[in-house]
Short mmCIF file of C-alpha atoms in Angstrom, two decimals:
data_model
loop_
_atom_site.label_atom_id
_atom_site.label_comp_id
_atom_site.label_asym_id
_atom_site.label_seq_id
_atom_site.Cartn_x
_atom_site.Cartn_y
_atom_site.Cartn_z
CA MET A 1 134.73 124.35 106.03
CA LEU A 2 133.73 121.58 108.34
CA THR A 3 133.10 124.35 111.13
CA GLU A 4 130.46 125.53 108.52
CA THR A 5 129.50 121.84 107.24
CA ASN A 6 128.73 121.11 110.94
CA GLN A 7 126.85 124.37 111.90
CA LYS A 8 124.40 123.63 108.34
CA TYR A 9 123.79 120.17 109.80
CA GLN A 10 123.13 121.64 113.27
CA ARG A 11 120.44 123.67 111.86
CA LYS A 12 118.66 121.41 109.55
CA GLU A 13 119.01 118.79 113.24
CA LEU A 14 116.86 121.60 115.42
CA GLU A 15 114.36 122.65 112.06
CA LEU A 16 113.79 119.04 111.96
CA LYS A 17 113.23 118.59 115.88
CA SER A 18 110.87 121.39 115.58
CA LEU A 19 108.85 120.35 112.79
CA LEU A 20 108.72 116.71 114.38
CA GLU A 21 107.61 118.75 118.05
CA ILE A 22 105.03 121.06 116.25
CA THR A 23 103.73 118.00 113.83
CA GLN A 24 103.32 115.59 117.12
CA ALA A 25 101.32 118.14 118.96
CA ILE A 26 99.15 118.30 115.96
CA ASN A 27 98.33 114.70 115.73
CA GLU A 28 97.92 114.73 119.43
CA ASN A 29 94.72 116.90 119.58
CA GLN A 30 96.45 118.78 121.92
CA PRO A 31 94.56 122.55 122.96
CA GLU A 32 95.23 126.00 120.87
CA SER A 33 97.10 127.43 123.59
CA THR A 34 99.53 123.80 123.41
CA LEU A 35 100.03 124.55 119.72
CA THR A 36 100.88 128.00 120.55
CA GLU A 37 102.86 127.22 122.84
CA ILE A 38 105.11 124.74 121.30
CA PHE A 39 104.68 126.92 118.33
CA LYS A 40 106.73 129.81 120.24
CA PHE A 41 109.99 127.68 122.33
CA THR A 42 110.24 125.42 118.82
CA CYS A 43 110.84 129.19 117.33
CA LEU A 44 112.73 130.44 120.28
CA ILE A 45 115.02 127.27 121.47
CA HIS A 46 115.95 125.51 117.75
CA LEU A 47 115.19 128.54 115.00
CA ASN A 48 118.32 131.42 114.83
CA ILE A 49 115.31 133.70 116.44
CA ARG A 50 115.17 135.43 119.45
CA SER A 51 112.12 138.49 119.38
CA LEU A 52 108.78 137.10 117.61
CA ILE A 53 105.19 138.25 117.00
CA LEU A 54 102.35 136.51 115.37
CA TYR A 55 98.69 138.01 114.13
CA MET A 56 96.11 136.15 112.98
CA GLN A 57 93.09 137.44 110.81
CA THR A 58 90.32 137.22 112.98
CA GLU A 59 86.34 139.11 113.03
CA LYS A 60 88.47 142.20 114.57
CA GLY A 61 91.34 142.04 111.74
CA PHE A 62 94.71 140.12 112.51
CA GLU A 63 94.32 139.61 116.46
CA LYS A 64 97.87 139.65 118.04
CA LYS A 65 98.16 135.53 118.76
CA ILE A 66 101.58 135.38 119.90
CA SER A 67 104.65 137.73 121.17
CA HIS A 68 107.29 137.56 123.52
CA GLY A 69 110.84 139.68 123.50
CA VAL A 70 109.75 142.60 122.27
CA LYS A 71 109.59 146.17 124.22
CA ALA A 72 107.94 148.51 121.43
CA LYS A 73 104.16 149.17 121.40
CA VAL A 74 102.21 147.00 119.28
CA PRO A 75 98.82 147.41 118.88
CA PRO A 76 96.79 144.66 120.55
CA VAL A 77 94.69 144.06 117.00
CA ILE A 78 95.48 145.44 113.62
CA SER A 79 92.51 145.91 111.72
CA LEU A 80 91.80 145.03 107.74
CA ASP A 81 91.62 149.10 106.56
CA GLN A 82 94.80 149.04 108.30
CA ILE A 83 96.69 146.40 106.25
CA HIS A 84 97.46 146.88 102.60
CA GLU A 85 99.36 143.81 100.66
CA THR A 86 100.16 142.46 97.65
CA LYS A 87 100.78 138.60 97.25
CA SER A 88 102.09 138.65 94.29
CA ALA A 89 104.50 141.81 94.60
CA GLU A 90 105.37 139.94 98.29
CA LYS A 91 104.75 143.75 99.76
CA LEU A 92 102.82 145.08 102.88
CA GLU A 93 102.45 148.53 104.30
CA LEU A 94 101.14 148.63 107.32
CA HIS A 95 99.10 152.45 108.27
CA LEU A 96 99.43 151.43 112.09
CA ASP A 97 97.86 153.81 115.42
CA GLU A 98 99.99 157.24 116.61
CA GLY A 99 102.34 155.29 119.14
CA PHE A 100 102.62 151.71 117.73
CA SER A 101 105.76 150.56 115.54
CA PHE A 102 107.22 147.71 114.63
CA GLU A 103 111.19 148.88 114.22
CA GLU A 104 111.81 146.65 117.31
CA LEU A 105 111.66 143.74 114.48
CA GLU A 106 113.53 142.78 111.37
CA THR A 107 111.55 141.63 109.21
CA TYR A 108 108.26 139.53 108.88
CA LEU A 109 106.32 136.86 106.61
CA PRO A 110 102.62 136.50 105.39
CA VAL A 111 100.45 133.40 105.41
CA TYR A 112 97.62 132.49 103.02
CA HIS A 113 95.32 130.33 101.91
CA LYS A 114 95.56 130.68 98.59
CA ASP A 115 95.55 134.31 98.07
CA LYS A 116 93.88 135.24 101.42
CA MET A 117 96.47 136.21 103.95
CA LEU A 118 95.45 134.05 107.18
CA ALA A 119 98.17 135.92 109.27
CA ILE A 120 101.36 137.17 109.85
CA LEU A 121 104.79 136.52 111.55
CA PHE A 122 107.09 139.03 112.32
CA ILE A 123 110.48 138.39 113.41
CA LYS A 124 114.08 139.28 114.47
CA ARG A 125 117.33 137.14 114.49
CA LYS A 126 119.16 135.96 117.89
CA ARG A 127 122.53 136.11 115.74
CA LEU A 128 122.41 139.01 113.03
CA GLU A 129 125.64 137.04 111.68
CA GLU A 130 123.91 134.03 110.99
CA ASP A 131 121.64 133.84 108.20
CA LEU A 132 117.08 132.38 109.13
CA ASP A 133 115.53 129.83 107.50
CA LEU A 134 112.88 131.63 106.15
CA ASN A 135 110.97 129.36 104.16
CA PHE A 136 110.80 126.90 106.72
CA THR A 137 109.92 129.64 109.28
CA GLN A 138 107.25 129.97 107.43
CA ALA A 139 105.71 126.66 106.80
CA LEU A 140 106.46 125.09 109.49
CA THR A 141 103.97 129.02 110.85
CA ASN A 142 101.75 127.75 107.95
CA ILE A 143 100.71 124.95 109.35
CA LEU A 144 100.52 126.34 113.03
CA VAL A 145 97.84 128.56 111.52
CA VAL A 146 96.26 125.66 109.28
CA ALA A 147 95.99 123.19 112.00
CA LEU A 148 94.69 126.53 114.47
CA GLU A 149 92.48 127.53 112.12
CA ASN A 150 91.07 124.18 111.48
CA LYS A 151 90.18 124.26 115.34
CA ARG A 152 88.17 127.97 115.44
CA PHE A 153 86.14 126.28 112.09
CA ALA A 154 85.54 122.84 114.52
CA ARG A 155 83.55 124.99 117.02
CA LYS A 156 81.89 127.02 114.88
CA GLN A 157 79.32 126.82 112.55
CA LEU A 158 79.03 128.33 109.11
CA GLN A 159 76.44 128.82 107.45
CA GLN A 160 76.67 129.10 103.41
CA GLU A 161 74.49 128.87 101.02
CA VAL A 162 75.65 127.11 97.58
CA LEU A 163 74.20 126.76 94.29
CA ASN A 164 72.31 123.35 94.23
CA ARG A 165 74.34 122.54 90.68
CA GLU A 166 77.86 123.16 92.18
CA VAL A 167 76.93 120.90 95.16
CA ALA A 168 75.78 118.11 92.87
CA ILE A 169 78.24 118.38 90.47
CA ALA A 170 81.60 118.16 93.75
CA SER A 171 79.03 115.16 95.76
CA GLN A 172 78.65 112.97 92.78
CA VAL A 173 82.66 113.59 92.40
CA GLN A 174 82.95 112.76 96.50
CA GLN A 175 81.51 109.98 95.52
CA LEU A 176 83.55 108.30 93.20
CA LEU A 177 86.40 108.10 96.56
CA PHE A 178 85.31 105.73 97.90
CA PRO A 179 85.07 101.51 96.84
CA ARG A 180 81.66 101.15 95.63
CA ASN A 181 81.87 97.62 98.05
CA LEU A 182 84.05 96.46 100.93
CA PRO A 183 84.08 92.79 102.01
CA GLU A 184 82.04 91.27 104.17
CA GLU A 185 83.76 88.07 104.28
CA GLY A 186 86.70 85.20 103.86
CA TYR A 187 88.91 86.56 105.68
CA LEU A 188 89.37 90.30 104.91
CA GLN A 189 86.77 91.79 106.26
CA ALA A 190 85.44 95.61 105.85
CA LYS A 191 83.05 97.99 107.37
CA VAL A 192 83.25 102.23 106.87
CA THR A 193 81.12 104.62 109.01
CA TYR A 194 81.30 108.20 106.78
CA ILE A 195 79.18 111.32 108.28
CA PRO A 196 79.45 114.62 105.72
CA HIS A 197 79.47 118.08 107.59
CA SER A 198 77.90 118.91 104.81
CA MET A 199 77.18 117.54 101.72
CA VAL A 200 80.99 117.96 100.00
CA GLY A 201 83.69 117.15 103.02
CA GLY A 202 87.14 116.34 102.90
CA ASP A 203 87.44 113.46 103.99
CA TYR A 204 88.63 110.23 101.67
CA TYR A 205 88.93 106.19 102.47
CA ASP A 206 89.61 103.13 100.04
CA LEU A 207 90.60 99.56 100.19
CA ILE A 208 92.36 98.84 97.09
CA ARG A 209 93.09 95.12 96.75
CA VAL A 210 96.17 94.25 94.14
CA ALA A 211 96.23 90.73 94.03
CA ASP A 212 95.59 87.55 95.91
CA GLY A 213 96.51 88.16 99.25
CA LEU A 214 98.01 91.82 98.37
CA ASP A 215 95.43 94.46 99.67
CA PHE A 216 96.68 98.44 100.25
CA PHE A 217 94.04 100.44 102.65
CA CYS A 218 93.80 104.22 103.21
CA ILE A 219 92.70 107.31 104.96
CA ALA A 220 92.70 111.11 104.22
CA ASP A 221 92.09 114.67 104.61
CA VAL A 222 92.21 117.39 103.10
CA SER A 223 93.06 120.89 104.84
CA GLY A 224 89.44 123.02 104.27
CA LYS A 225 86.31 122.17 103.25
CA GLY A 226 83.66 122.26 100.46
CA ILE A 227 84.66 121.99 96.54
CA ALA A 228 87.26 122.90 95.97
CA ALA A 229 88.55 120.62 98.87
CA ALA A 230 86.93 117.29 97.10
CA LEU A 231 88.07 118.29 93.93
CA LEU A 232 92.05 118.28 95.64
CA MET A 233 91.02 114.79 96.98
CA SER A 234 89.68 113.59 94.15
CA ASN A 235 93.07 113.88 92.14
CA PHE A 236 94.75 112.96 95.19
CA GLN A 237 93.74 109.71 94.57
CA ALA A 238 93.71 109.47 90.68
CA SER A 239 97.64 109.94 91.92
CA LEU A 240 97.63 107.15 94.22
CA ARG A 241 95.32 104.51 92.38
CA THR A 242 97.98 105.16 89.06
CA LEU A 243 100.98 104.44 91.47
CA LEU A 244 99.61 101.47 92.53
CA ARG A 245 98.54 99.89 89.08
CA SER A 246 102.06 100.54 87.38
CA GLY A 247 103.02 98.47 90.20
CA GLU A 248 104.90 100.70 92.35
CA ARG A 249 104.54 98.25 96.13
CA SER A 250 106.93 100.78 98.14
CA LEU A 251 105.28 102.95 100.26
CA THR A 252 107.90 105.25 100.63
CA THR A 253 107.75 105.94 96.89
CA ILE A 254 104.09 106.63 97.01
CA VAL A 255 104.46 108.98 99.58
CA ASN A 256 107.21 110.69 98.51
CA GLN A 257 105.48 111.14 94.86
CA LEU A 258 102.31 111.60 96.31
CA ASN A 259 103.77 115.05 98.38
CA PHE A 260 105.50 116.17 95.50
CA THR A 261 101.95 116.13 93.16
CA LEU A 262 100.61 118.31 95.59
CA PHE A 263 103.02 120.43 96.27
CA ASP A 264 103.56 121.21 92.30
CA ASN A 265 99.45 121.58 92.19
CA THR A 266 98.51 123.68 95.37
CA HIS A 267 102.72 125.75 95.99
CA GLY A 268 102.70 124.44 99.40
CA GLU A 269 98.91 126.22 100.35
CA ARG A 270 97.51 123.00 100.69
CA PHE A 271 97.46 120.16 102.47
CA ILE A 272 96.60 116.20 103.79
CA THR A 273 96.78 114.26 106.05
CA PHE A 274 97.46 110.88 104.77
CA PHE A 275 97.36 106.62 106.36
CA LEU A 276 98.70 104.45 103.66
CA GLY A 277 98.67 100.93 104.64
CA MET A 278 100.27 97.43 102.65
CA TYR A 279 98.69 94.17 104.27
CA ASP A 280 100.72 91.14 102.51
CA ARG A 281 98.45 87.84 103.49
CA HIS A 282 100.98 85.42 102.18
CA SER A 283 104.13 87.19 104.33
CA GLN A 284 101.70 88.26 107.43
CA THR A 285 103.03 91.40 107.06
CA LEU A 286 101.82 94.80 107.17
CA ASP A 287 102.96 98.13 106.39
CA TYR A 288 102.67 101.56 106.84
CA VAL A 289 103.53 105.06 106.36
CA ASN A 290 101.54 107.53 108.29
CA ALA A 291 101.83 110.88 106.99
CA GLY A 292 100.44 113.79 109.97
CA HIS A 293 97.30 111.52 110.36
CA ASN A 294 95.69 110.71 113.43
CA PRO A 295 97.31 107.01 114.67
CA PRO A 296 94.96 104.40 112.78
CA ILE A 297 94.47 101.26 116.19
CA LEU A 298 96.20 97.80 115.29
CA CYS A 299 93.83 95.54 117.66
CA HIS A 300 96.35 91.97 118.44
CA GLU A 301 93.28 90.07 118.85
CA HIS A 302 95.00 86.94 120.67
CA ALA A 303 97.44 88.86 122.40
CA GLY A 304 93.92 90.88 123.59
CA GLU A 305 96.16 94.90 122.93
CA ILE A 306 96.01 97.89 120.69
CA GLU A 307 98.94 99.86 119.29
CA LEU A 308 98.50 103.27 118.04
CA LEU A 309 100.81 103.39 114.25
CA HIS A 310 102.41 106.45 114.61
CA ALA A 311 105.97 105.42 112.97
CA GLY A 312 105.97 108.09 109.09
CA THR A 313 106.27 111.89 108.07
CA THR A 314 104.41 114.98 108.75
CA VAL A 315 101.58 116.07 106.52
CA LEU A 316 101.41 115.63 102.21
CA GLY A 317 101.82 119.56 100.66
CA ALA A 318 103.16 121.03 103.39
CA PHE A 319 106.68 121.17 101.76
CA GLU A 320 108.18 120.10 97.93
CA GLU A 321 110.82 117.08 99.05
CA LEU A 322 109.09 115.47 102.84
CA PRO A 323 112.19 115.76 106.02
CA PHE A 324 111.58 112.43 107.05
CA MET A 325 110.23 109.28 106.63
CA GLU A 326 110.24 106.52 108.54
CA ALA A 327 107.94 103.36 107.16
CA GLY A 328 106.43 100.59 109.89
CA LYS A 329 106.49 97.41 109.25
CA ARG A 330 104.60 94.77 111.28
CA LYS A 331 104.30 90.50 111.31
CA LEU A 332 100.89 89.43 112.71
CA GLY A 333 100.26 86.14 112.35
CA GLY A 334 96.58 85.80 114.47
CA ASP A 335 93.92 87.30 113.63
CA PHE A 336 93.73 91.42 114.18
CA THR A 337 91.78 94.62 113.21
CA LEU A 338 92.27 97.89 111.87
CA HIS A 339 90.60 100.70 112.95
CA LEU A 340 91.49 104.17 110.96
CA TYR A 341 89.24 107.56 111.79
CA THR A 342 89.90 111.78 111.03
CA ASP A 343 90.00 114.17 113.42
CA GLY A 344 85.78 114.73 112.89
CA LEU A 345 84.83 111.68 115.13
CA THR A 346 87.54 112.23 118.58
CA GLU A 347 87.27 116.10 118.36
CA ALA A 348 83.09 115.41 118.08
CA MET A 349 81.98 117.73 121.15
CA ASP A 350 78.54 116.85 123.47
CA GLN A 351 76.34 120.17 124.72
CA SER A 352 78.64 120.61 127.26
CA GLU A 353 81.43 121.67 124.05
CA GLU A 354 83.67 118.36 125.31
CA GLU A 355 86.19 116.51 123.01
CA PHE A 356 85.15 113.15 122.81
CA GLY A 357 88.04 112.66 122.35
CA GLU A 358 91.35 109.80 121.66
CA ASP A 359 91.55 108.40 124.86
CA ARG A 360 87.13 107.21 124.67
CA LEU A 361 88.04 105.77 121.57
CA LYS A 362 90.83 103.26 122.98
CA ASP A 363 89.01 102.19 125.67
CA PHE A 364 86.00 101.56 124.01
CA VAL A 365 88.63 99.14 121.31
CA SER A 366 89.89 97.70 123.61
CA GLY A 367 87.00 96.75 125.58
CA HIS A 368 85.88 95.67 121.45
CA LEU A 369 88.55 93.33 119.95
CA CYS A 370 87.27 90.41 118.28
CA MET A 371 84.30 92.18 116.72
CA ASP A 372 83.08 91.72 112.86
CA PRO A 373 83.54 95.41 111.88
CA LYS A 374 79.73 95.50 110.80
CA ASP A 375 79.04 94.36 115.14
CA PHE A 376 82.42 97.06 116.03
CA HIS A 377 80.35 100.10 113.85
CA GLU A 378 76.74 99.36 114.82
CA SER A 379 77.77 98.76 118.92
CA PHE A 380 80.20 102.45 118.96
CA LEU A 381 78.01 104.28 117.05
CA ALA A 382 75.27 103.11 119.30
CA ARG A 383 77.85 105.02 122.39
CA PHE A 384 78.94 107.94 119.89
CA GLU A 385 75.54 109.59 119.67
CA LYS A 386 75.10 108.61 122.83
CA PHE A 387 77.49 110.70 123.87
CA ARG A 388 76.77 113.05 121.34
CA GLU A 389 72.96 113.57 122.72
CA LYS A 390 72.49 115.60 119.28
CA GLU A 391 75.05 117.65 119.25
CA ALA A 392 75.35 119.30 115.86
CA LEU A 393 79.43 117.92 114.36
CA ARG A 394 81.96 120.12 113.20
CA ASP A 395 83.45 118.16 110.57
CA ASP A 396 83.54 115.46 108.52
CA LEU A 397 84.02 112.25 110.84
CA THR A 398 85.06 108.73 109.11
CA LEU A 399 85.97 105.64 110.94
CA PHE A 400 86.90 102.71 109.00
CA SER A 401 88.19 98.92 110.33
CA LEU A 402 89.66 96.19 108.91
CA ARG A 403 89.62 93.12 110.05
CA PHE A 404 91.85 89.85 109.18
CA LYS A 405 91.84 86.61 109.65
CA ASN A 406 94.71 85.17 108.98
CA GLY A 407 92.83 81.56 110.35
CA HIS A 408 90.96 81.39 107.85
CA SER A 409 91.63 79.63 104.33
#
């Protein structure tokens, strides 16, 4: 019995390790090839998987993206007319050309976005006497597929016609998410630059001052774009503000509750990257949780140093219960600045298809530590526009800066 319990804990530890590795790679904005290699490695090393093939939907059909340990002849592309699948019945029928077969593999896991199948993972276990956590494997695959989909869409401008009334309503809803006024003087100064890719974006930022000297601030990015993303983010903001109005001050409790609400609404088919911070001016402490978001940059002005805020958990909405949680805390005596941003900034490209990247952002911040947010944004946008050379943005862009002046009365 003890051996069985130890094996169960060991299996959970390996699953968490695989989740951490793929989430960290996504946070670090690793290229597509790196993400697929990490996914394959974690499946083969940390999970009970011997062989796998991952097909992802493209314009040609379902194209083979990852393959390992399969000796049988499998098709490089499965056309859409060769697939008959029913999500509700969890049934998949493949009509392959002669000579192709998946009989060597044991089972398959479909990856859906709403009712649309985005990918299929075929797998075979290493040890047939041991179970494989199919729900976890499917969720891990979903995270990879959505990350790859976001990268693919970020490199391709999609033109679509949307009814003017729907766009106007969604845009109006989104504007209600953002704070009407940001403080420009006193101990807290804030500035935001928000550039939606289209009339309706998937980014969200907020500053909520619940008491004298106690400020909450956040930034978030929902998977997917358009009207559905705006409505989902609206619900997310309402949940956050309800929790704060109720007097809840524990960031881990807030983040866990937001994750539960999001998963309950979307059943794991949408996720949100989210960063939540709380600064207490009286104790001069910063508490934060990073839920799979780009790590904000903390500027220690007197020390002349910057720090990335990673501590937290994985993306919200992918799991009914978050598999791990780490709350960050910093004691900050002097003046400091925080720069929160979404991946639309670091993944913006110039005319040669080179990304702006996290390193350019960190270098710019390091050279502009002690600036008022308004002046910082003006200088940064000049640098950013020079890099882009009028190249169109591929995603929503948000840069949210807050400067806390502890010496200010």
